[in-house]
Coordinates of C-alpha atoms in Angstrom, one line a residue:
X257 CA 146.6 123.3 2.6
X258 CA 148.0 119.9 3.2
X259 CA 151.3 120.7 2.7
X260 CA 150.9 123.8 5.1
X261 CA 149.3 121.6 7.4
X262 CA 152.0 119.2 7.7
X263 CA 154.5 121.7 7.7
X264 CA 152.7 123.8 10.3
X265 CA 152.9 120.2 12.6
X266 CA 156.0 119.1 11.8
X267 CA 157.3 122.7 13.4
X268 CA 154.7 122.6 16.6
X269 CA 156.6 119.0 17.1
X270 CA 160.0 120.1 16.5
X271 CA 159.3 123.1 18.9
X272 CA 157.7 121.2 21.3
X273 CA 161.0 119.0 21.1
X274 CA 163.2 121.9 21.7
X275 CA 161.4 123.0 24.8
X276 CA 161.4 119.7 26.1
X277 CA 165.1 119.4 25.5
X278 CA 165.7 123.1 27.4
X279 CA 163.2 122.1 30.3
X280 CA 165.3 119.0 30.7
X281 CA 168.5 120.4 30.6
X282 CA 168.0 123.1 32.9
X283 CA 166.6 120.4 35.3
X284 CA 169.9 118.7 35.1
X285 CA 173.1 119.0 37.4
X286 CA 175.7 118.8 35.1
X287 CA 178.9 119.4 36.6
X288 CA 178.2 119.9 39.5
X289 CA 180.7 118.6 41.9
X290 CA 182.4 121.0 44.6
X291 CA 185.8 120.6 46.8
X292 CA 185.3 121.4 50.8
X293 CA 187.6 123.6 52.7
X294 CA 188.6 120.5 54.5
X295 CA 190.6 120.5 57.8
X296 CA 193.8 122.2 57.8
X297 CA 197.1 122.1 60.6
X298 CA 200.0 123.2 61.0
X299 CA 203.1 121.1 61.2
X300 CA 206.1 122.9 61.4
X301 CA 205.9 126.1 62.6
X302 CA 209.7 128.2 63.1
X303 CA 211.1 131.3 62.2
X304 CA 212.2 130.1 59.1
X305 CA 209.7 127.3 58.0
X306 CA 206.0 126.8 58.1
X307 CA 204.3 123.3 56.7
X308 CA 201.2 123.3 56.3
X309 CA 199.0 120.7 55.3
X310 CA 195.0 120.3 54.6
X311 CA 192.9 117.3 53.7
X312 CA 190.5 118.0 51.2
X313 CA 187.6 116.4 49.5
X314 CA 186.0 116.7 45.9
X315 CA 182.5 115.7 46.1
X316 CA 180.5 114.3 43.4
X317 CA 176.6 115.8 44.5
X318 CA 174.8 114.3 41.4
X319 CA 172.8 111.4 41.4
X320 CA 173.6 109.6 38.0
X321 CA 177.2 111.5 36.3
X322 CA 180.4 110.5 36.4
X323 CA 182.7 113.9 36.6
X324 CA 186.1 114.1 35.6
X325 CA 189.1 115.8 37.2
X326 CA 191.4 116.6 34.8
X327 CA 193.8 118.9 36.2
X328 CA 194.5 120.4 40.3
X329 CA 197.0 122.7 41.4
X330 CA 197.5 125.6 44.2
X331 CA 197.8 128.8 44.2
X332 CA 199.4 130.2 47.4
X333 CA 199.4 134.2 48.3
X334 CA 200.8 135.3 51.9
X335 CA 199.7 138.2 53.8
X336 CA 202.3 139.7 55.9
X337 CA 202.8 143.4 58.0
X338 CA 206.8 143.2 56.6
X339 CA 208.0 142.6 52.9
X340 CA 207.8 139.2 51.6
X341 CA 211.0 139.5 49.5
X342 CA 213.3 135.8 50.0
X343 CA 210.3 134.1 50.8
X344 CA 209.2 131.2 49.1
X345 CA 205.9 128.5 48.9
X346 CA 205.8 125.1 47.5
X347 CA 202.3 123.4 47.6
X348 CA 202.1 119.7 46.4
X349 CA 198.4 117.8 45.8
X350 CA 198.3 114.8 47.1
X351 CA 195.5 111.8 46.7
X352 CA 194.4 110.0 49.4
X353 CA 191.2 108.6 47.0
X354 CA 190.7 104.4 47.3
X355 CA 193.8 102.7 45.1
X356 CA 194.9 105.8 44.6
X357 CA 198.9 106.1 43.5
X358 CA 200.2 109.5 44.4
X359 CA 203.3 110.4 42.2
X360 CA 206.9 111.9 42.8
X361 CA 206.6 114.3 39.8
X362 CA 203.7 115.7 41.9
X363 CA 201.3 115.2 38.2
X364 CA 197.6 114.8 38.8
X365 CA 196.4 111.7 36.8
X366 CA 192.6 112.4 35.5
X367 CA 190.8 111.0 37.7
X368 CA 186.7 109.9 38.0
X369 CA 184.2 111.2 40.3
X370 CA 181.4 108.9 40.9
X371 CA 178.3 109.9 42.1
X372 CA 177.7 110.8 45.1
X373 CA 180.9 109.4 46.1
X374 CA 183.9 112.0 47.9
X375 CA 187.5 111.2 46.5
X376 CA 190.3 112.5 49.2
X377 CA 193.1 114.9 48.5
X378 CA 196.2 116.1 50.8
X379 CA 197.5 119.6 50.4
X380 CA 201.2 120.0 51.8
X381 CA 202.4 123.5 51.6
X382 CA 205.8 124.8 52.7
X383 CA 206.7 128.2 53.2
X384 CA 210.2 128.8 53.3
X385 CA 212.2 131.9 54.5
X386 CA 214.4 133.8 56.5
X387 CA 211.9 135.4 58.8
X388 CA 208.5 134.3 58.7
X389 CA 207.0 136.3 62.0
X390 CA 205.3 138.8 60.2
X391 CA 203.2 136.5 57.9
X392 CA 199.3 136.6 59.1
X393 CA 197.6 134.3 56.9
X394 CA 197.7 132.3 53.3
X395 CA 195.3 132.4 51.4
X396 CA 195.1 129.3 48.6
X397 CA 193.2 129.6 45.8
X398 CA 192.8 125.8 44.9
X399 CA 192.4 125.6 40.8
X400 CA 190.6 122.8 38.7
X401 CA 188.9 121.8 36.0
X402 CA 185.5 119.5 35.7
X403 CA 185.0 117.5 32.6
X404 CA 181.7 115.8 31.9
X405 CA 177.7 117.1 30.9
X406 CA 178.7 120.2 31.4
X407 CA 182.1 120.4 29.2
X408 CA 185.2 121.5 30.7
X409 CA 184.7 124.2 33.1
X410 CA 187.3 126.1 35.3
X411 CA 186.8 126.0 39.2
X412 CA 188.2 128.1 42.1
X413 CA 188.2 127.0 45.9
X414 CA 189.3 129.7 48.0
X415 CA 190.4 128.6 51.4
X416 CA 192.4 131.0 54.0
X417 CA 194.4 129.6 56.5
X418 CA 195.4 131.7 59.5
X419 CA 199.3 132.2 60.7
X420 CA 199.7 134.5 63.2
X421 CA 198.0 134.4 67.0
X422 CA 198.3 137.7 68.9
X423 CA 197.7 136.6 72.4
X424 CA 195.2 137.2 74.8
X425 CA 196.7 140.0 76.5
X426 CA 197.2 142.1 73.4
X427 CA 193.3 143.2 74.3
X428 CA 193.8 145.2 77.7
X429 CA 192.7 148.9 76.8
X430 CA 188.6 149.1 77.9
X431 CA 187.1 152.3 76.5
X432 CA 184.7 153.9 78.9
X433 CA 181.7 155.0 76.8
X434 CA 177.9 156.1 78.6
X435 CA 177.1 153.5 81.1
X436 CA 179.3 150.9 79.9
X437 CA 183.3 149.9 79.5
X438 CA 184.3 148.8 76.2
X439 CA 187.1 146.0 75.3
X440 CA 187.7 145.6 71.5
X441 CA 189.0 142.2 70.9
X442 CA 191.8 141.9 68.7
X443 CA 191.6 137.9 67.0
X444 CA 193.7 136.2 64.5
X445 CA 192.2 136.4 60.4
X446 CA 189.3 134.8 60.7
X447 CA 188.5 132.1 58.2
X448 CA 185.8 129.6 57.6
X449 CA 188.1 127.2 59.6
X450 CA 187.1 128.7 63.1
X451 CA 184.1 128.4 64.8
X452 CA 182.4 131.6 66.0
X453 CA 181.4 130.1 69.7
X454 CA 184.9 128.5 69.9
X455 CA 186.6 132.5 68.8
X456 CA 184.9 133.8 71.9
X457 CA 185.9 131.1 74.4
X458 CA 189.4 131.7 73.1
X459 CA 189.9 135.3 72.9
X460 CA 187.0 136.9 75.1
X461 CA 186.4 134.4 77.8
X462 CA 189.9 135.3 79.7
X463 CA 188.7 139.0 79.7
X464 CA 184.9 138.6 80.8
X465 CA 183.0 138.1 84.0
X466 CA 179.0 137.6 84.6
X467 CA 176.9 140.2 83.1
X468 CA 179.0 141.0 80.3
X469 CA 178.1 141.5 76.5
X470 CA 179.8 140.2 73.8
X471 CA 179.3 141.5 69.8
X472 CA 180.4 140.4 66.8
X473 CA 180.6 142.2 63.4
X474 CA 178.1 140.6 61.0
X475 CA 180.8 140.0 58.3
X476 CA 183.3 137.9 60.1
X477 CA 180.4 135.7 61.1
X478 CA 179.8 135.3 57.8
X479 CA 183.5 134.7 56.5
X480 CA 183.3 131.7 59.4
X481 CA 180.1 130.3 57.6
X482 CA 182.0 130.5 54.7
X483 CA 179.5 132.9 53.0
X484 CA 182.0 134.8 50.9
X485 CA 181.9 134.2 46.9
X486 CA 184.5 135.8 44.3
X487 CA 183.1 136.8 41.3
X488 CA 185.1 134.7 39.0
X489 CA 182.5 132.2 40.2
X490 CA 179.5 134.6 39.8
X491 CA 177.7 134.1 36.7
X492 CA 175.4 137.8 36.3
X493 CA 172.2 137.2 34.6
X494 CA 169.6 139.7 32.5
X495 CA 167.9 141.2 34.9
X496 CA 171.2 142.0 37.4
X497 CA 173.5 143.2 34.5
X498 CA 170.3 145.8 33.9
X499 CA 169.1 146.3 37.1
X500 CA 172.3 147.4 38.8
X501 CA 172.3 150.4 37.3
X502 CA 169.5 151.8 39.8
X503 CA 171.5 151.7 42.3
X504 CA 173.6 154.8 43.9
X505 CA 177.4 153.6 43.2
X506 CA 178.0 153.5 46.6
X507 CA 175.9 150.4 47.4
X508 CA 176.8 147.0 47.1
X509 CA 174.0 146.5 44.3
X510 CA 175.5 148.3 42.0
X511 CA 178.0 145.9 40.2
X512 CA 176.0 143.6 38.2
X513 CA 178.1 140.4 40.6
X514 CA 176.7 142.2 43.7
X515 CA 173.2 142.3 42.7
X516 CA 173.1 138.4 41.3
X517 CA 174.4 137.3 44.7
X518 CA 171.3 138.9 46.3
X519 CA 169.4 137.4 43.2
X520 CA 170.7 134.0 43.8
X521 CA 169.8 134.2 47.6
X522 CA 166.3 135.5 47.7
X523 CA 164.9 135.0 43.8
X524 CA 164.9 137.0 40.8
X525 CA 161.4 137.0 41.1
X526 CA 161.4 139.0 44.7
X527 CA 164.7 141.2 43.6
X528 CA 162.3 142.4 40.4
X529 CA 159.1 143.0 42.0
X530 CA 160.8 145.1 45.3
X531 CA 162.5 147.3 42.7
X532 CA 159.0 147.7 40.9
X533 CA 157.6 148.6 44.5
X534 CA 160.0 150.7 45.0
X535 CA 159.9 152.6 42.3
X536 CA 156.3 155.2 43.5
X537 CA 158.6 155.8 46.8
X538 CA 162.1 156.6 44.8
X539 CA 159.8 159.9 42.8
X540 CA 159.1 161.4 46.6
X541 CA 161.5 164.1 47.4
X542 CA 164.0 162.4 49.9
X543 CA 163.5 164.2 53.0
X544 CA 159.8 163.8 52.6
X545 CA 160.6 159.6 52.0
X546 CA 162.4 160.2 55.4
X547 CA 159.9 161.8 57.7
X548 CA 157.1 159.1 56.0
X549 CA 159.9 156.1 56.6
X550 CA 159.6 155.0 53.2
X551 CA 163.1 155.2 52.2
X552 CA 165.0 152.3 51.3
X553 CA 161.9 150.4 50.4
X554 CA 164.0 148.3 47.6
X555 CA 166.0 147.0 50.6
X556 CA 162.7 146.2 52.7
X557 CA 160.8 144.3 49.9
X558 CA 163.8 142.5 48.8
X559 CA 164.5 141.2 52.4
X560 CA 167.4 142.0 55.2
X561 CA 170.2 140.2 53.1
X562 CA 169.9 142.7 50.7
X563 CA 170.9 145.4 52.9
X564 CA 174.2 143.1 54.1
X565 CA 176.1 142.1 51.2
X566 CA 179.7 143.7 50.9
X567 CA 180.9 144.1 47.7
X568 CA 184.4 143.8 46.7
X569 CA 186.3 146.0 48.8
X570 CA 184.2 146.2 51.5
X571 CA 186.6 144.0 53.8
X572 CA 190.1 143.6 55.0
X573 CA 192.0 141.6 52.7
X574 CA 192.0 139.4 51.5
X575 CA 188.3 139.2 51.3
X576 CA 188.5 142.6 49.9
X577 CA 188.5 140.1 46.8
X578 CA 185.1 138.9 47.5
X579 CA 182.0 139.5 47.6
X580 CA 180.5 138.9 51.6
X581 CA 176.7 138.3 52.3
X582 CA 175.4 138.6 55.6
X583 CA 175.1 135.2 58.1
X584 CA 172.8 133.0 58.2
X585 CA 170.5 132.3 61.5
X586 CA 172.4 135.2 63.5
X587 CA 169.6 134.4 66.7
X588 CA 170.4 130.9 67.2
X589 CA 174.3 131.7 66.9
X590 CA 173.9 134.2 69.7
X591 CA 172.0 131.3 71.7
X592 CA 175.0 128.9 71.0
X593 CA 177.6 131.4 72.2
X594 CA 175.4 132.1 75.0
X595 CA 175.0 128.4 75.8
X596 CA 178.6 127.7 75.3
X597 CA 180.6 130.5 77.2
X598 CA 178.0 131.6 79.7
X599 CA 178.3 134.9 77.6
X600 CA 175.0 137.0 76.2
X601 CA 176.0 137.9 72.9
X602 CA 174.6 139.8 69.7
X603 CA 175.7 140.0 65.8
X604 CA 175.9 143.8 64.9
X605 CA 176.7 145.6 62.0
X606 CA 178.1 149.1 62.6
X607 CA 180.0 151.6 60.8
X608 CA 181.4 155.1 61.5
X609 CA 178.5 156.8 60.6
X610 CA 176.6 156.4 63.7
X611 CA 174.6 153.6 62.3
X612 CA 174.0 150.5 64.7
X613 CA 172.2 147.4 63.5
X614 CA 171.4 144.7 65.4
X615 CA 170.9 141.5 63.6
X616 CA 170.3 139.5 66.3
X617 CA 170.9 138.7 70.4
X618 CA 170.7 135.7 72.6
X619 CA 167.7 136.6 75.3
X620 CA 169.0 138.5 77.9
X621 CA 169.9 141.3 76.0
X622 CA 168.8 144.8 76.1
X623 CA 169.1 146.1 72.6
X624 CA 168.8 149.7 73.1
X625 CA 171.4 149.6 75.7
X626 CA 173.3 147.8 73.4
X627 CA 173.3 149.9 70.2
X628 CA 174.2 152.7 72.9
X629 CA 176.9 151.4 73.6
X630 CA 178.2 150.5 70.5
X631 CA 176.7 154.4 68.9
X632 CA 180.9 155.2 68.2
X633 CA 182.0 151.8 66.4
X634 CA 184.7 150.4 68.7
X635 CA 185.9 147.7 66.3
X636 CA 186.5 150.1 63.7
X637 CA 185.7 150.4 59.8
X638 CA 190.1 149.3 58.9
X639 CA 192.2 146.7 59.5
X640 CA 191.7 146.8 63.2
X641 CA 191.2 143.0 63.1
X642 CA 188.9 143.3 66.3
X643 CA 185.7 142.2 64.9
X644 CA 185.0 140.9 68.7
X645 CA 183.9 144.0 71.4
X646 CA 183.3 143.0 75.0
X647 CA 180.7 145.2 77.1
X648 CA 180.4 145.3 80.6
X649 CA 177.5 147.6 82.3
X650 CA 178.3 150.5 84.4
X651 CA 175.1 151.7 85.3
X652 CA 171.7 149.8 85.1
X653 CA 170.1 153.1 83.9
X654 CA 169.3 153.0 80.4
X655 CA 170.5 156.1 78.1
X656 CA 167.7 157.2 75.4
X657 CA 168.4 155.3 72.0
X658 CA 170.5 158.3 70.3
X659 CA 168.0 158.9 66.4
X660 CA 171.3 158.0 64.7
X661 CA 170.8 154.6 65.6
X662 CA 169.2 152.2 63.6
X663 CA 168.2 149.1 65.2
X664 CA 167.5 146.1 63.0
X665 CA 166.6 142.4 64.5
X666 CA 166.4 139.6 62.2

């Protein structure tokens, strides 16, 4: 009895100990220590030779670790219209950390993170070739390892740097649709380097006059806020490697990587318990869910990003790579651009099926006129690259909201 008694204790303790041990550990940062887009420009830009160069920063966001970097290179792919054959890219990394010692051979020395503390890098790339017109964008894929708590784990920054400006008058041809004139806005790649309210001054503002409307697709404002991940950096859990097989195969959520983004945005807790909700409204026939609007109910419980996220291929390259959520605070974005270029404006998300949502609009603007106008997807579903769609009134009637649409304000 004593014996069992001890033993009994000494494996409460033990397992007690191993909780502890877990608790903690999960509670810990390890390595976590990120590298920012940085600020990128162009240096040289001819027919035959682009430079360009960005200024990074590895940050060390614990409040205790030391993290090592032991290794850092680039990885340079260029989009173009015309073959790329002849043309070549040379990146080199650079520091620029305090007493740093940058060498000829271009090797990375290992190099210590404190905490908290950013250490500096410089990215020169040169692109060399005989004609370099056609080339749109680069994307770099920025590789490297942390060492510390954590062990030695492989990273990925992706960072896309835009090329190729078409001009402002490359948008002249207005569409006349019911009671308003349409002007898709054609814009270079957009990337997480440009700034959505500085996009529309550039490109729209030439075109526009007072009372005009400008829309932007909901998943280039979210490339801008740089809410794109690739799912070498997506880590699926239990319940989204399971619970992606509920979902049709056409939907986003259906790749275990699709559903864990959603997971990490809302909570595994509020992705489980929307599918259980679900579940009583997926046994109704669906015409029946349809006339009782209780279709889609997954999408309702889970919460409006749910019904946002692109999975890979959902987007023109190269983001076709990634997975794209939907942007954050779309309203006070639309207030910005209003405030900044005198412009009402509206984040929409609309496809070739008729479907119009509205995610959000600065004050002044009448939705249902708006998802009207919008009912036959000017921008396009391709590689249109005119994520940008001016509207000007015609009439100051407003049409009935076609039932195709589907309005959606968050």
């Amino acid at each position: 009895m004593i014996v069992a008694g001890l033993i009994a204790g000494t494996l409460g303790i033990l397992g007690a100990a191993a909780v502890g041990l877990e608790i903690g550990y999960r509670q810990r940062l390890g390595n976590k220590l990120e590298l920012s887009a940085g600020k990128w420009r162009i240096e040289e830009y001819e027919l035959d030779h682009y430079r360009i160069v960005g200024d990074l920063e590895f940050i060390n966001q614990t409040p205790r670790l030391d993290i090592m970097i032991p290794q850092v290179h680039a990885e340079v792919t260029l989009l173009s219209a015309g073959s790329l054959a002849g043309v070549r890219t040379e990146s080199t990394i650079i520091p620029r950390y305090e007493n740093a010692d940058p060498r000829e051979d271009n090797y990375w020395e290992s190099y210590i993170v404190e905490p908290r503390k950013p250490a500096a890098i410089e990215v020169p790339i040169d692109i060399t070739g005989s004609d370099l017109s056609e080339i749109s964008a680069a994307w770099i894929q920025m590789h490297f390892y942390t060492y510390g708590r954590g062990g030695r784990i492989p990273r990925v920054k992706h960072i896309v740097v835009p090329l190729k400006f078409p001009s402002v008058e490359s948008s002249k041809r207005w569409r006349p649709v019911q009671d308003a004139d349409l002007l898709p806005i054609k814009t270079h790649l957009l990337t997480p380097l440009d700034n959505p309210a500085e996009i529309v001054q550039r490109y729209v503002s030439p075109h526009a006059q007072p009372g005009d409307i400008v829309t932007i697709g909901e998943s280039p404002v979210a490339i801008m806020q740089g809410r794109f991940r690739h799912p070498s950096n997506i880590q699926p859990g239990w319940l989204a490697k399971r619970l992606c097989y509920s979902f049709y195969t056409t939907s986003s959520l259906a790749t275990a990587c699709g559903l864990q983004t959603l997971i990490d945005q809302v909570g595994a807790w509020r992705v489980f318990f929307a599918f259980l909700g679900s579940i009583p409204f997926k046994l109704l026939p669906r015409d029946l869910a349809k006339s009782m609007n209780v279709d889609g109910m997954f999408y309702r419980l889970a919460g409006y990003q749910a019904n946002l996220i692109d999975d890979v291929t959902g987007t023109i390259p190269p983001y076709d790579k990634f997975i794209v959520m939907g942007p954050q605070n779309p309203r006070a974005l639309c207030e910005q651009i209003k405030q900044e270029t005198g412009l009402e404006a509206a984040v929409v998300d609309v496809n070739d099926l008729r479907r119009v949502k509205i995610l959000a609009s600065s004050s002044g603007v009448d939705e249902d006129f708006l998802a009207t106008a919008l009912i036959t997807n000017p921008a396009g579903n391709g590689n249109e690259q005119t994520p940008v769609v001016l509207i000007r009134p015609t009439e100051t009637a407003v049409a009935p909201l076609p039932e195709t649409v589907a309005k959606t304000t968050v």
